[in-house]
PDB file of C-alpha atoms in Angstrom:
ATOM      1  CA  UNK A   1     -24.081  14.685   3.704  1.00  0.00           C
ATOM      2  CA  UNK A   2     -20.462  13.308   2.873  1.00  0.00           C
ATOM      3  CA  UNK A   3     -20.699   9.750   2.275  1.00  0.00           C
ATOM      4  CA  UNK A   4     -17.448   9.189   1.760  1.00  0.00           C
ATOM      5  CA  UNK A   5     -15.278   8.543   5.698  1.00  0.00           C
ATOM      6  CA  UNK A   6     -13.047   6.079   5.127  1.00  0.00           C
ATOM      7  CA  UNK A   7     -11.694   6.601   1.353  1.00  0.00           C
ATOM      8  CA  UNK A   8     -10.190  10.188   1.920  1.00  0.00           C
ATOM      9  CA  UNK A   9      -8.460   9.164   5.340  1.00  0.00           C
ATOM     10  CA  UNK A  10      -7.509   5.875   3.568  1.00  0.00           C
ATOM     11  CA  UNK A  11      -6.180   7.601   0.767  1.00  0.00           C
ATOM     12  CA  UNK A  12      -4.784  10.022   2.789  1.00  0.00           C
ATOM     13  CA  UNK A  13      -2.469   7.704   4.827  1.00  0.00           C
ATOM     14  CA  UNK A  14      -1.378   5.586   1.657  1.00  0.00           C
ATOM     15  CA  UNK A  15      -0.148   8.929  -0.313  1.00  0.00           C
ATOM     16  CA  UNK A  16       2.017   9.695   2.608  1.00  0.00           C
ATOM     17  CA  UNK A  17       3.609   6.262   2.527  1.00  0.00           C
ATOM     18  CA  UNK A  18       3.977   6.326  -1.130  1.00  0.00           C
ATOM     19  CA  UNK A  19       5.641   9.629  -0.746  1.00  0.00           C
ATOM     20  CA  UNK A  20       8.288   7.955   1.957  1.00  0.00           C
ATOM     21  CA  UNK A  21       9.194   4.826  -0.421  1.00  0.00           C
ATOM     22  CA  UNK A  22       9.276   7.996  -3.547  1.00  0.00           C
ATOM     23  CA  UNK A  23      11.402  10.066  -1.485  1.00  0.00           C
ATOM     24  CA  UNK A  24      13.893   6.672  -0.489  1.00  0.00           C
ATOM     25  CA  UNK A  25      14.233   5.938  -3.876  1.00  0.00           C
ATOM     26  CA  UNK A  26      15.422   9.222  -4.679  1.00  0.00           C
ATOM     27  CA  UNK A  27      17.595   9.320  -1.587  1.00  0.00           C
ATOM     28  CA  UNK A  28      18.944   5.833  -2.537  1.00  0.00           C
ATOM     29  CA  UNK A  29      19.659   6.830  -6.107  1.00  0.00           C
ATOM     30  CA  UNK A  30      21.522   9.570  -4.757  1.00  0.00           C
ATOM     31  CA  UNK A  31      19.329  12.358  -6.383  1.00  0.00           C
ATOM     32  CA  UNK A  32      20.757  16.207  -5.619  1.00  0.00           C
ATOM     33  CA  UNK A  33      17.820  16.946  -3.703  1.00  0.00           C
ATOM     34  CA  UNK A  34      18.651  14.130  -1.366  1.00  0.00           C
ATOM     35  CA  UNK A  35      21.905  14.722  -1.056  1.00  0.00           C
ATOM     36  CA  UNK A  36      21.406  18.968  -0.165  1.00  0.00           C
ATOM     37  CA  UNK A  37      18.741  16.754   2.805  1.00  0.00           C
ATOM     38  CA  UNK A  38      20.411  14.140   3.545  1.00  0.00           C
ATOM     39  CA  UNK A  39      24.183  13.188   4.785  1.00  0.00           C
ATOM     40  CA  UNK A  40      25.040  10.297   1.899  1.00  0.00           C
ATOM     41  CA  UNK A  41      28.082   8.830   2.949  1.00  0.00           C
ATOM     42  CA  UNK A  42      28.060   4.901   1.606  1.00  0.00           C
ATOM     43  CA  UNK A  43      27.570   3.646  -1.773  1.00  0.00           C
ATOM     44  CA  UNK A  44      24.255   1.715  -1.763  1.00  0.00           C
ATOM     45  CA  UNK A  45      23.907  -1.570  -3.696  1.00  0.00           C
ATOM     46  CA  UNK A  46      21.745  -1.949  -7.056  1.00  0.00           C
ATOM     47  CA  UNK A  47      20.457  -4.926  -5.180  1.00  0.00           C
ATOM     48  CA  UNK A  48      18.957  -2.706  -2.345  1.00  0.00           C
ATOM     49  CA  UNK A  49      17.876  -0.113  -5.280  1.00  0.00           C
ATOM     50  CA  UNK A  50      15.821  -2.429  -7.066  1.00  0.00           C
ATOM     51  CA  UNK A  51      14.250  -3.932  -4.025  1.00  0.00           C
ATOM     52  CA  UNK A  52      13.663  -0.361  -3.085  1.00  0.00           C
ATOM     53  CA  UNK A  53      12.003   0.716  -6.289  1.00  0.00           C
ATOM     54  CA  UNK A  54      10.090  -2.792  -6.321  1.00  0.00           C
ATOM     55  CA  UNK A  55       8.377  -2.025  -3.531  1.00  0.00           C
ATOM     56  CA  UNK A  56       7.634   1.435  -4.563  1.00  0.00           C
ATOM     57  CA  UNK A  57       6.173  -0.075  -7.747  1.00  0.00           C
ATOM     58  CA  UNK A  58       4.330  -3.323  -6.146  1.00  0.00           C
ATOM     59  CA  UNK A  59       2.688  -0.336  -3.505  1.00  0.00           C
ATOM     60  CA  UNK A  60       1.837   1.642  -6.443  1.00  0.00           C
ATOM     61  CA  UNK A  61      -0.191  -1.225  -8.496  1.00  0.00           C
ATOM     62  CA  UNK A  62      -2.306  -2.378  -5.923  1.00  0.00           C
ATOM     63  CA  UNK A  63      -3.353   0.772  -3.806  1.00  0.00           C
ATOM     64  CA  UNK A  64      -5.076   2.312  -6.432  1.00  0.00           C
ATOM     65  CA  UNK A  65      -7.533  -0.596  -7.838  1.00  0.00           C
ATOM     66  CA  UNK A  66      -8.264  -0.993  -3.674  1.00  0.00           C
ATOM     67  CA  UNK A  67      -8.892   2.585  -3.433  1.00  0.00           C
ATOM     68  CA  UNK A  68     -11.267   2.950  -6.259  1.00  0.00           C
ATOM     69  CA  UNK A  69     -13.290  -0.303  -4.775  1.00  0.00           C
ATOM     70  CA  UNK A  70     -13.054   0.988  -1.308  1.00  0.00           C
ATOM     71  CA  UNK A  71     -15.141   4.097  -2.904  1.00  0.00           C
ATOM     72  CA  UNK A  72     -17.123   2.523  -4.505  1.00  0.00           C
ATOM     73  CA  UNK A  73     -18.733   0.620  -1.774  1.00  0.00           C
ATOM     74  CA  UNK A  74     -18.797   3.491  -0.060  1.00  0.00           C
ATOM     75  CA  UNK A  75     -20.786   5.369  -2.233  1.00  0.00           C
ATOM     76  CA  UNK A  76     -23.508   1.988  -2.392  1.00  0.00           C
ATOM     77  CA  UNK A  77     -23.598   2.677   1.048  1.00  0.00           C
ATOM     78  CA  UNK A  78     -24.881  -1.299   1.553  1.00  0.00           C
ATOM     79  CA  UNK A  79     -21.990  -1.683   3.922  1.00  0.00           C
ATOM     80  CA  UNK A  80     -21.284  -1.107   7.615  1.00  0.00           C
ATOM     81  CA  UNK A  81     -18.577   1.390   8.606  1.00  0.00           C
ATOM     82  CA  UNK A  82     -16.795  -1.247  10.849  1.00  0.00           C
ATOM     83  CA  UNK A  83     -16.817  -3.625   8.159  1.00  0.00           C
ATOM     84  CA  UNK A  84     -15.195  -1.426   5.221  1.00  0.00           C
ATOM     85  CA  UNK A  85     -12.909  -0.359   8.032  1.00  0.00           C
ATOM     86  CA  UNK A  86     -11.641  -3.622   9.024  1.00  0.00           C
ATOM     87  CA  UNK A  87     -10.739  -4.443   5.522  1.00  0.00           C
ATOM     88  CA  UNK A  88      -9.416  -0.911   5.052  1.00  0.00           C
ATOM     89  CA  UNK A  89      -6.864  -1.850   8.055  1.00  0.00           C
ATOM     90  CA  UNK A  90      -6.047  -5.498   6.919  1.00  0.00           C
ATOM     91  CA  UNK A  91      -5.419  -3.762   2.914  1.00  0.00           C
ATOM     92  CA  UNK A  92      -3.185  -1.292   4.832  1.00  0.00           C
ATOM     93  CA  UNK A  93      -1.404  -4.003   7.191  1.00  0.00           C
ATOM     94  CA  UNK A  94      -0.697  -5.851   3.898  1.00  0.00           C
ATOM     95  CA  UNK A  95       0.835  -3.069   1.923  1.00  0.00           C
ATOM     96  CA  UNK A  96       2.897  -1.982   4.575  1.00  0.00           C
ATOM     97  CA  UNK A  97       4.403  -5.121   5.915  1.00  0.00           C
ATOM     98  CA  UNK A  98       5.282  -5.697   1.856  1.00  0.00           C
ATOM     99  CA  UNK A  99       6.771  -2.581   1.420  1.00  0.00           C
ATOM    100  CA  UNK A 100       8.841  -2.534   4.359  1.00  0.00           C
ATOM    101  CA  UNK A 101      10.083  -6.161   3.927  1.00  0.00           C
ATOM    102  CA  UNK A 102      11.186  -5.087   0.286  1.00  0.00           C
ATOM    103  CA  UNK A 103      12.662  -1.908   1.306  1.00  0.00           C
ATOM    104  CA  UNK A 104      14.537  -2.496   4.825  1.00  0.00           C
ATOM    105  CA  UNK A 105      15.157  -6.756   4.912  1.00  0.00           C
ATOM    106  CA  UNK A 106      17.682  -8.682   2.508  1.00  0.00           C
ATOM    107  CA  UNK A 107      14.816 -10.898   3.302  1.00  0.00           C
ATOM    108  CA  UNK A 108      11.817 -11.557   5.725  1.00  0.00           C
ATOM    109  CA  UNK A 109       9.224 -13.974   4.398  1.00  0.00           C
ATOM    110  CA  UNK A 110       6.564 -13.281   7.106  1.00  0.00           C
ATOM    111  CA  UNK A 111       6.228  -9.992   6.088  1.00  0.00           C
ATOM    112  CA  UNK A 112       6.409 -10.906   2.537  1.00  0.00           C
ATOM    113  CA  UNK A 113       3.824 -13.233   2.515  1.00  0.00           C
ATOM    114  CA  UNK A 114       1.368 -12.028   5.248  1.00  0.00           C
ATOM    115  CA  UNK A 115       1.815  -8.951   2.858  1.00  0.00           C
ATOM    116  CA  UNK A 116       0.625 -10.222  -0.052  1.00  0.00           C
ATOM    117  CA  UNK A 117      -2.174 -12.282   1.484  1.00  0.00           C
ATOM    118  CA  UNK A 118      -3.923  -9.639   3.388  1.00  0.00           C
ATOM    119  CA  UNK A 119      -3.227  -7.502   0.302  1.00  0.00           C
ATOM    120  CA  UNK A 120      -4.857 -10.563  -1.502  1.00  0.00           C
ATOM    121  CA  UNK A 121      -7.896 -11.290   0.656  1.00  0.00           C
ATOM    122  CA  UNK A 122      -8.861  -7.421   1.080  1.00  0.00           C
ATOM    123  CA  UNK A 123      -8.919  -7.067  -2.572  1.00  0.00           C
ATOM    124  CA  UNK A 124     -10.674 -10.524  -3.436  1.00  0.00           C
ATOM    125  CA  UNK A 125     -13.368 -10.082  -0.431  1.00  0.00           C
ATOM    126  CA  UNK A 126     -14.134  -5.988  -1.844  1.00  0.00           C
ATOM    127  CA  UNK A 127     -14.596  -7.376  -4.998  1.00  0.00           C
ATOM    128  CA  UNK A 128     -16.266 -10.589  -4.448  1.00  0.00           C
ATOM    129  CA  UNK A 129     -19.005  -7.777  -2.269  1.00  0.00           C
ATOM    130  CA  UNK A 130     -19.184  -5.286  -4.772  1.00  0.00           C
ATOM    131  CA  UNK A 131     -20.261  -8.323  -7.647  1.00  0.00           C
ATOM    132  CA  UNK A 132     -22.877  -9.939  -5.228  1.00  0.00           C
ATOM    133  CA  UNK A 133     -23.955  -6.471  -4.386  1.00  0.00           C
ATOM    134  CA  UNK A 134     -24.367  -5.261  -8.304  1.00  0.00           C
ATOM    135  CA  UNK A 135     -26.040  -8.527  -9.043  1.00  0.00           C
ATOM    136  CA  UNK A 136     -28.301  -9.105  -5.986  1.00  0.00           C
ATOM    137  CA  UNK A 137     -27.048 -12.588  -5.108  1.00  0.00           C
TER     138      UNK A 137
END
């Protein structure tokens, strides 16, 4: 029986995002393949690029260590469904909210911040489980 529920649609849904900021950043750069898709008629700023390819990067640093804890705990199987799904949504709400304020606002700090704290707590309450877990607090 597949133990694993949650990682591959987790996984599945933050690949796809990571594709859309990939495929911006190529569209903002102006990459050929963009341009035979897409209609580029303005000059975009390096301002917007680099906000652009921060959040691309920032999405691309955390996802991954989540991922492989989110698997993890999975595989332990010492955790509810609901629980490791809750998480799994406030780790999503997180990275989403902080790549969208990076790469569509000059500047939101609610989405900035409530980004990086539910990115923040997910990660610090997986990992805080999987070390009482391994040491049987």
């Amino acid at each position: 029986m597949n133990t694993l529920t949650l990682t591959p649609i987790f996984a599945s849904i933050f690949t796809l995002f990571y594709l859309f900021l990939s495929f911006r950043i190529g569209y903002l750069r102006g990459s050929p393949v963009m341009k035979l898709l897409f209609k580029m008629d303005k000059e975009i700023s390096e301002v917007k690029l680099q906000r652009n390819v921060r959040a691309h990067g920032n999405f691309s640093e955390y996802t991954p260590i989540f991922l492989i804890l989110l698997v993890i705990l999975e595989i332990t199987g010492k955790s509810s469904f609901n629980y490791l799904l809750i998480i799994s949504l406030v780790f999503l709400y997180g990275r989403l909210a902080h790549a969208i304020c990076f790469a569509f606002y000059q500047s939101n700090p609610f989405l900035r911040i409530s980004g990086m704290l539910f990115t923040y707590l997910s990660l610090g309450v997986f990992s805080i489980q999987l070390l009482i877990e391994t040491i049987n607090f």
